[in-house]
Tab-separated table of C-alpha atoms in Angstrom:
chain	number	residue	atom	x	y	z
A	6	MET	CA	-12.016	-11.459	15.650
A	7	SER	CA	-8.691	-13.089	15.049
A	8	ASN	CA	-6.751	-12.198	18.079
A	9	PRO	CA	-3.259	-13.261	16.987
A	10	SER	CA	-0.601	-13.809	19.720
A	11	GLN	CA	3.374	-14.002	19.135
A	12	ASN	CA	2.792	-17.593	19.902
A	13	SER	CA	0.230	-18.871	17.676
A	14	PRO	CA	0.368	-17.741	13.871
A	15	SER	CA	-2.295	-15.057	12.772
A	16	PRO	CA	-4.829	-16.310	10.569
A	17	LEU	CA	-6.073	-15.144	6.948
A	18	TYR	CA	-9.113	-13.861	6.201
A	19	LEU	CA	-10.727	-16.225	3.489
A	20	ASN	CA	-14.422	-15.643	2.390
A	21	GLY	CA	-15.382	-14.327	5.547
A	22	GLU	CA	-13.702	-16.725	7.771
A	23	TRP	CA	-10.331	-16.712	9.928
A	24	LYS	CA	-8.323	-19.975	8.694
A	25	HIS	CA	-4.887	-21.689	8.974
A	26	PRO	CA	-4.391	-23.066	5.676
A	27	GLY	CA	-0.718	-23.375	5.911
A	28	PRO	CA	2.404	-23.146	7.651
A	29	PRO	CA	3.232	-20.071	9.242
A	30	LEU	CA	5.468	-17.464	7.631
A	31	GLU	CA	7.703	-15.797	10.606
A	32	VAL	CA	8.041	-11.902	11.035
A	33	THR	CA	10.581	-10.095	12.862
A	34	ASN	CA	11.260	-6.898	14.015
A	35	PRO	CA	14.105	-5.130	12.138
A	36	SER	CA	15.450	-2.799	14.963
A	37	THR	CA	16.092	-6.129	17.261
A	38	GLY	CA	16.208	-8.946	14.798
A	39	GLU	CA	13.850	-10.706	17.035
A	40	ARG	CA	10.769	-12.754	16.076
A	41	ILE	CA	7.553	-10.613	16.910
A	42	GLY	CA	5.131	-12.941	15.402
A	43	SER	CA	4.068	-15.211	12.462
A	44	ILE	CA	0.877	-15.293	9.911
A	45	SER	CA	-0.467	-18.591	8.244
A	46	THR	CA	0.340	-18.836	4.420
A	47	ILE	CA	-1.931	-20.464	1.390
A	48	ASP	CA	-0.916	-22.469	-1.248
A	49	ARG	CA	-1.537	-21.923	-5.083
A	50	ALA	CA	-4.528	-24.348	-5.211
A	51	GLY	CA	-5.963	-21.718	-1.803
A	52	VAL	CA	-5.502	-18.753	-3.873
A	53	ARG	CA	-7.147	-20.306	-6.849
A	54	GLN	CA	-10.202	-21.059	-4.431
A	55	ALA	CA	-9.963	-17.477	-2.871
A	56	ILE	CA	-10.218	-16.202	-6.379
A	57	ALA	CA	-13.236	-18.229	-7.177
A	58	ASP	CA	-15.300	-17.140	-3.850
A	59	ALA	CA	-14.159	-13.584	-4.770
A	60	GLU	CA	-15.975	-14.183	-8.143
A	61	SER	CA	-19.119	-15.619	-6.579
A	62	ALA	CA	-19.154	-12.369	-4.588
A	63	TRP	CA	-18.666	-10.190	-7.410
A	64	SER	CA	-22.209	-10.127	-8.726
A	65	GLY	CA	-24.066	-9.091	-5.290
A	66	TRP	CA	-20.946	-6.598	-4.765
A	67	ARG	CA	-21.271	-4.759	-7.518
A	68	GLN	CA	-25.142	-4.634	-7.937
A	69	LEU	CA	-24.992	-2.636	-4.677
A	70	THR	CA	-25.351	0.968	-5.439
A	71	GLY	CA	-22.407	3.274	-4.873
A	72	LYS	CA	-24.220	4.579	-1.688
A	73	GLU	CA	-24.649	1.249	-0.419
A	74	ARG	CA	-21.064	0.711	-1.057
A	75	GLY	CA	-19.574	3.839	0.386
A	76	ALA	CA	-21.569	3.051	3.714
A	77	TYR	CA	-19.510	-0.158	4.065
A	78	LEU	CA	-16.430	2.013	3.382
A	79	HIS	CA	-17.070	4.245	6.239
A	80	ALA	CA	-17.961	1.410	8.611
A	81	ILE	CA	-14.548	0.035	7.678
A	82	ALA	CA	-13.047	3.388	8.143
A	83	ASP	CA	-15.065	3.494	11.772
A	84	ALA	CA	-13.369	-0.129	12.806
A	85	VAL	CA	-9.911	1.159	11.686
A	86	LYS	CA	-10.084	3.996	13.948
A	87	LYS	CA	-10.823	1.761	16.968
A	88	ARG	CA	-7.458	-0.164	16.157
A	89	ALA	CA	-5.763	2.994	15.191
A	90	ASP	CA	-3.075	2.570	18.136
A	91	ALA	CA	-2.804	-1.008	17.400
A	92	ILE	CA	-2.249	-0.926	13.560
A	93	ALA	CA	0.351	1.929	14.370
A	94	HIS	CA	2.642	-0.123	16.842
A	95	ALA	CA	2.010	-3.304	14.211
A	96	ILE	CA	3.513	-1.009	11.705
A	97	THR	CA	6.589	0.172	13.736
A	98	LEU	CA	7.194	-3.395	15.264
A	99	GLU	CA	7.424	-5.236	11.535
A	100	ASN	CA	8.494	-2.051	9.725
A	101	GLY	CA	10.879	-0.383	12.074
A	102	LYS	CA	9.386	3.343	11.148
A	103	PRO	CA	9.382	5.788	14.119
A	104	LEU	CA	5.960	5.230	16.039
A	105	ALA	CA	4.708	8.813	15.170
A	106	GLN	CA	4.990	8.039	11.307
A	107	ALA	CA	3.138	5.003	11.613
A	108	LYS	CA	0.563	6.865	13.332
A	109	GLY	CA	0.563	9.359	10.378
A	110	GLU	CA	0.078	6.471	7.869
A	111	VAL	CA	-2.686	5.083	9.711
A	112	GLY	CA	-4.463	8.533	9.604
A	113	MET	CA	-4.059	8.745	6.071
A	114	THR	CA	-5.474	5.059	5.972
A	115	LEU	CA	-8.543	6.386	7.388
A	116	ASP	CA	-8.507	9.354	4.852
A	117	HIS	CA	-8.714	6.981	2.112
A	118	PHE	CA	-11.539	4.915	3.201
A	119	GLN	CA	-13.492	7.873	3.815
A	120	TRP	CA	-12.508	9.620	0.510
A	121	PHE	CA	-13.577	6.728	-1.504
A	122	ALA	CA	-16.654	6.106	0.433
A	123	GLU	CA	-17.791	9.351	-0.920
A	124	GLU	CA	-16.387	8.676	-4.310
A	125	ALA	CA	-18.369	5.330	-4.635
A	126	LYS	CA	-21.467	7.557	-5.370
A	127	ARG	CA	-19.552	9.352	-8.076
A	128	SER	CA	-18.755	6.649	-11.036
A	129	TYR	CA	-20.061	9.199	-13.321
A	130	GLY	CA	-19.839	8.324	-17.273
A	131	ARG	CA	-20.475	10.781	-19.966
A	132	VAL	CA	-22.162	11.337	-23.043
A	133	VAL	CA	-20.211	11.890	-26.106
A	134	PRO	CA	-21.687	13.936	-29.150
A	135	ASN	CA	-22.894	12.469	-32.056
A	136	GLN	CA	-21.607	12.473	-35.589
A	137	ALA	CA	-24.363	10.780	-36.955
A	138	GLU	CA	-27.847	11.594	-37.045
A	139	GLY	CA	-30.141	9.520	-34.985
A	140	LYS	CA	-27.060	7.900	-32.552
A	141	ARG	CA	-25.869	8.465	-29.439
A	142	HIS	CA	-22.747	7.709	-27.623
A	143	ILE	CA	-22.949	6.868	-23.804
A	144	VAL	CA	-19.863	5.993	-21.747
A	145	ILE	CA	-20.502	4.072	-18.717
A	146	ARG	CA	-18.355	2.894	-15.931
A	147	GLN	CA	-18.441	-0.871	-14.455
A	148	SER	CA	-16.554	-2.829	-12.149
A	149	VAL	CA	-13.574	-4.598	-13.809
A	150	GLY	CA	-13.948	-7.847	-11.577
A	151	VAL	CA	-11.684	-9.550	-8.855
A	152	VAL	CA	-8.318	-7.696	-8.155
A	153	GLY	CA	-5.136	-8.821	-6.948
A	154	ALA	CA	-3.480	-6.000	-4.720
A	155	ILE	CA	0.086	-6.808	-3.919
A	156	ALA	CA	1.637	-4.392	-1.435
A	157	PRO	CA	4.598	-3.086	-0.600
A	158	TRP	CA	6.595	-3.313	3.303
A	159	ASN	CA	7.450	0.397	3.347
A	160	PHE	CA	4.267	1.528	3.772
A	161	PRO	CA	2.190	-1.515	4.327
A	162	ILE	CA	-1.097	-0.200	5.356
A	163	VAL	CA	-1.995	2.812	3.237
A	164	LEU	CA	-0.261	1.815	-0.043
A	165	ALA	CA	-2.525	-1.437	0.406
A	166	VAL	CA	-5.533	0.709	1.143
A	167	ARG	CA	-4.625	2.860	-1.681
A	168	LYS	CA	-5.484	-0.069	-3.967
A	169	ILE	CA	-8.523	-1.671	-1.568
A	170	ALA	CA	-10.573	1.331	-1.346
A	171	PRO	CA	-11.268	2.515	-4.600
A	172	ALA	CA	-11.358	-1.150	-5.840
A	173	LEU	CA	-14.232	-1.809	-3.204
A	174	ALA	CA	-15.773	1.523	-4.222
A	175	ALA	CA	-15.979	0.660	-7.917
A	176	GLY	CA	-17.395	-2.545	-6.923
A	177	CYS	CA	-14.806	-4.891	-7.307
A	178	PRO	CA	-13.660	-7.873	-4.613
A	179	VAL	CA	-10.133	-7.899	-3.377
A	180	LEU	CA	-7.742	-10.424	-2.761
A	181	LEU	CA	-4.728	-8.589	-0.537
A	182	LYS	CA	-1.152	-10.039	-0.365
A	183	PRO	CA	0.823	-7.815	2.071
A	184	ALA	CA	4.481	-8.117	1.745
A	185	SER	CA	6.157	-11.076	3.477
A	186	ALA	CA	7.960	-8.834	6.015
A	187	THR	CA	4.922	-6.573	7.373
A	188	PRO	CA	1.944	-8.978	7.065
A	189	LEU	CA	0.655	-8.565	10.697
A	190	SER	CA	-0.358	-5.173	10.482
A	191	SER	CA	-2.874	-6.347	7.498
A	192	VAL	CA	-4.353	-9.027	9.677
A	193	LEU	CA	-5.927	-5.736	11.726
A	194	LEU	CA	-6.920	-4.272	8.567
A	195	ALA	CA	-9.036	-7.702	7.942
A	196	GLU	CA	-10.391	-7.611	11.364
A	197	ALA	CA	-11.955	-3.884	10.451
A	198	MET	CA	-13.213	-5.503	7.187
A	199	ASP	CA	-14.786	-8.446	9.394
A	200	GLU	CA	-16.293	-5.868	12.043
A	201	ALA	CA	-17.615	-4.005	9.242
A	202	GLN	CA	-19.725	-7.082	8.006
A	203	LEU	CA	-18.280	-6.655	4.463
A	204	PRO	CA	-19.976	-9.979	2.509
A	205	ASN	CA	-18.116	-12.889	2.358
A	206	GLY	CA	-15.579	-12.747	-0.264
A	207	VAL	CA	-15.543	-9.262	-1.076
A	208	PHE	CA	-12.412	-8.793	0.566
A	209	GLN	CA	-9.432	-11.718	1.729
A	210	LEU	CA	-6.069	-11.656	3.269
A	211	ILE	CA	-3.884	-14.016	1.766
A	212	ALA	CA	-0.238	-14.379	2.530
A	213	GLY	CA	2.441	-17.010	1.252
A	214	SER	CA	5.034	-17.567	-1.378
A	215	ALA	CA	5.051	-14.329	-3.743
A	216	ARG	CA	6.249	-16.341	-6.543
A	217	GLU	CA	3.042	-18.908	-6.071
A	218	ILE	CA	0.476	-16.483	-5.519
A	219	GLY	CA	1.776	-14.077	-8.207
A	220	ALA	CA	1.471	-17.214	-10.764
A	221	GLU	CA	-2.030	-17.917	-9.909
A	222	LEU	CA	-3.300	-14.237	-9.890
A	223	MET	CA	-1.731	-13.774	-13.471
A	224	GLU	CA	-2.535	-16.844	-14.639
A	225	ASN	CA	-6.354	-17.316	-13.407
A	226	PRO	CA	-8.558	-15.638	-15.564
A	227	GLY	CA	-10.842	-14.978	-12.673
A	228	CYS	CA	-8.630	-12.293	-11.582
A	229	ARG	CA	-9.194	-9.564	-13.880
A	230	LYS	CA	-6.675	-6.942	-12.784
A	231	ILE	CA	-3.434	-6.886	-10.924
A	232	THR	CA	-2.356	-3.582	-8.706
A	233	PHE	CA	1.457	-3.560	-7.626
A	234	THR	CA	3.584	-1.610	-5.642
A	235	GLY	CA	7.317	-2.529	-5.575
A	236	SER	CA	10.412	-2.984	-7.583
A	237	THR	CA	11.062	-1.812	-10.932
A	238	GLU	CA	12.562	-5.684	-11.596
A	239	VAL	CA	9.449	-7.294	-10.335
A	240	GLY	CA	7.141	-5.123	-12.059
A	241	ARG	CA	8.551	-5.666	-15.557
A	242	GLU	CA	8.479	-9.395	-14.763
A	243	LEU	CA	4.221	-9.094	-14.164
A	244	ILE	CA	4.108	-6.793	-17.402
A	245	ARG	CA	5.656	-9.596	-19.023
A	246	GLN	CA	3.148	-12.160	-16.936
A	247	SER	CA	0.020	-10.256	-18.011
A	248	ALA	CA	0.661	-10.421	-21.817
A	249	ASP	CA	-0.977	-13.918	-21.977
A	250	GLN	CA	-4.320	-12.590	-21.077
A	251	VAL	CA	-3.970	-8.743	-21.828
A	252	LYS	CA	-4.479	-8.390	-17.786
A	253	ALA	CA	-5.235	-5.013	-16.569
A	254	LEU	CA	-2.490	-3.480	-14.433
A	255	SER	CA	-1.670	-0.545	-12.232
A	256	MET	CA	1.741	-0.082	-11.409
A	257	GLU	CA	3.827	1.976	-8.876
A	258	LEU	CA	7.320	1.072	-9.226
A	259	GLY	CA	10.752	2.348	-8.000
A	260	GLY	CA	12.077	5.987	-8.548
A	261	HIS	CA	15.108	7.804	-8.291
A	262	ALA	CA	13.771	11.274	-7.516
A	263	PRO	CA	15.895	14.482	-7.628
A	264	LEU	CA	15.200	17.600	-5.331
A	265	LEU	CA	16.001	21.168	-6.875
A	266	ILE	CA	16.613	23.939	-4.396
A	267	PHE	CA	16.574	27.115	-6.183
A	268	ASP	CA	18.116	30.430	-4.909
A	269	ASP	CA	14.897	32.479	-4.092
A	270	ALA	CA	13.513	29.394	-1.957
A	271	ASP	CA	12.729	29.614	1.631
A	272	LEU	CA	15.686	28.060	3.316
A	273	ASP	CA	14.085	26.811	6.366
A	274	LYS	CA	11.290	25.505	4.345
A	275	ALA	CA	13.769	23.866	1.779
A	276	VAL	CA	15.697	22.260	4.506
A	277	GLU	CA	12.665	20.873	6.104
A	278	GLY	CA	11.409	19.264	3.195
A	279	ALA	CA	14.689	17.891	2.075
A	280	LEU	CA	15.054	16.088	5.370
A	281	ILE	CA	11.239	14.810	5.014
A	282	THR	CA	11.731	13.587	1.730
A	283	LYS	CA	14.847	11.966	2.057
A	284	PHE	CA	14.881	10.446	5.841
A	285	ARG	CA	11.059	9.738	6.171
A	286	ASN	CA	10.988	5.920	6.955
A	287	GLY	CA	14.442	5.938	7.009
A	288	GLY	CA	14.536	6.767	3.108
A	289	GLN	CA	12.841	3.843	2.208
A	290	SER	CA	10.122	5.716	0.122
A	291	CYS	CA	8.902	5.300	-3.910
A	292	ILE	CA	9.613	9.041	-3.829
A	293	ALA	CA	12.441	9.700	-1.810
A	294	SER	CA	14.963	12.411	-2.734
A	295	ASN	CA	17.828	10.318	-3.874
A	296	ARG	CA	19.571	13.735	-5.356
A	297	ILE	CA	19.608	16.959	-4.082
A	298	TYR	CA	20.604	19.862	-6.437
A	299	ALA	CA	21.008	23.361	-4.915
A	300	GLN	CA	21.411	26.416	-7.424
A	301	ARG	CA	25.047	28.177	-6.769
A	302	GLY	CA	23.544	31.398	-4.613
A	303	ILE	CA	21.610	29.369	-1.991
A	304	TYR	CA	24.141	25.920	-2.116
A	305	ASP	CA	26.331	26.818	0.865
A	306	ALA	CA	23.732	28.134	2.960
A	307	PHE	CA	21.439	24.945	2.501
A	308	LEU	CA	24.739	22.705	2.567
A	309	GLU	CA	25.346	24.144	6.015
A	310	ALA	CA	21.703	23.975	7.760
A	311	PHE	CA	20.967	20.631	5.889
A	312	THR	CA	24.036	18.972	7.360
A	313	ALA	CA	23.166	20.465	10.400
A	314	LYS	CA	19.778	18.987	10.911
A	315	ALA	CA	20.913	15.782	9.349
A	316	SER	CA	23.369	15.468	12.263
A	317	ALA	CA	20.662	16.075	14.863
A	318	LEU	CA	18.277	13.484	14.015
A	319	LYS	CA	17.988	10.996	16.574
A	320	VAL	CA	18.398	7.139	15.277
A	321	GLY	CA	16.776	4.112	16.961
A	322	ASP	CA	14.187	1.724	17.630
A	323	GLY	CA	11.146	3.197	16.251
A	324	MET	CA	8.964	2.645	19.574
A	325	GLU	CA	11.575	4.640	21.198
A	326	ASP	CA	10.138	8.616	22.019
A	327	GLY	CA	11.676	10.885	19.852
A	328	VAL	CA	13.390	8.708	17.247
A	329	ASP	CA	13.381	10.355	13.761
A	330	LEU	CA	15.070	7.382	11.971
A	331	GLY	CA	14.593	3.567	12.486
A	332	PRO	CA	16.307	0.819	10.932
A	333	LEU	CA	16.285	-0.396	7.366
A	334	ILE	CA	13.956	-3.022	6.836
A	335	ASP	CA	16.344	-6.119	6.950
A	336	THR	CA	20.108	-6.438	6.380
A	337	HIS	CA	20.045	-7.278	3.009
A	338	ALA	CA	18.607	-3.279	2.545
A	339	ALA	CA	21.457	-2.369	4.628
A	340	HIS	CA	24.206	-3.786	2.297
A	341	ILE	CA	22.716	-2.807	-0.769
A	342	ASP	CA	21.401	0.912	0.036
A	343	ALA	CA	23.278	3.654	-1.721
A	344	GLY	CA	21.746	6.075	0.951
A	345	PHE	CA	22.417	9.655	0.439
A	346	HIS	CA	25.551	10.489	-1.677
A	347	SER	CA	25.896	14.352	-1.887
A	348	VAL	CA	24.359	17.670	-2.483
A	349	ALA	CA	25.117	19.150	-5.873
A	350	TYR	CA	24.660	22.837	-7.384
A	351	PHE	CA	24.028	24.072	-10.318
């Protein structure tokens, strides 16, 4: 167990051991601006070693049956459940979202582990009808190898686990690089991995310079796949960097989602849905409703009801009871955030 404190940096989880390889990275509470802790960092050489350790673990992990890997994922889910409150508190402190939303994120995290624990048994292939006598075409699914998972700050645990759980289920070791703003909840996730007695090297937690870590993950042939959630700008750069090795990528990049409200919509449900998709996590979501279009027949009623409900939202520290809207992640986000512009009709 890492037992991180505010005074000493939280360790990284490397090849089954808790380590402090590099200087600490400070973490602050976006609601107060106060330091809430720190995490040790790793340099590029350390990432190279972590990839090598993951490669060594790959053979044994992929040779387990899907049922055996699924049992590990169920054990991780059980360990996460024990830490549910602690993880939710860590998310709120480092991300700022209301505690109720953080608890919801932990619930989705458990669901992901439990779902992919069962899917581990079902990595089905297929038989393709032949077109020549005496031939058979059989498709089998095999683990791709070491996966570099780069997670975002807006949903720091569930979007990390959305990468980790299917990779582990498929037989792939994972290196998780959490966002620099929100790494402390990932330390608790690593504790759950440790408690589940995952084989050494199958899951590792790394933190530090995004540029250095990203470069090593991209250029090291031992890392076979990158999965990234973040900005479109960074995604474009990763796609460019992947070209030399034709490295496999999974990208979830920024969106600019419209919400359409039609005349026949249930007004109450439409307003409720619009509030959730617009203001959940302070609007800091890949699928947040950046634009709302309401049909002419419902426009006035929707605008009145939506404005009244939005005005009643409670803004404050995510740890306070009844808070609907916490802070943006940092002052930079506050300066550039376009926010909610208007409700247009069509």
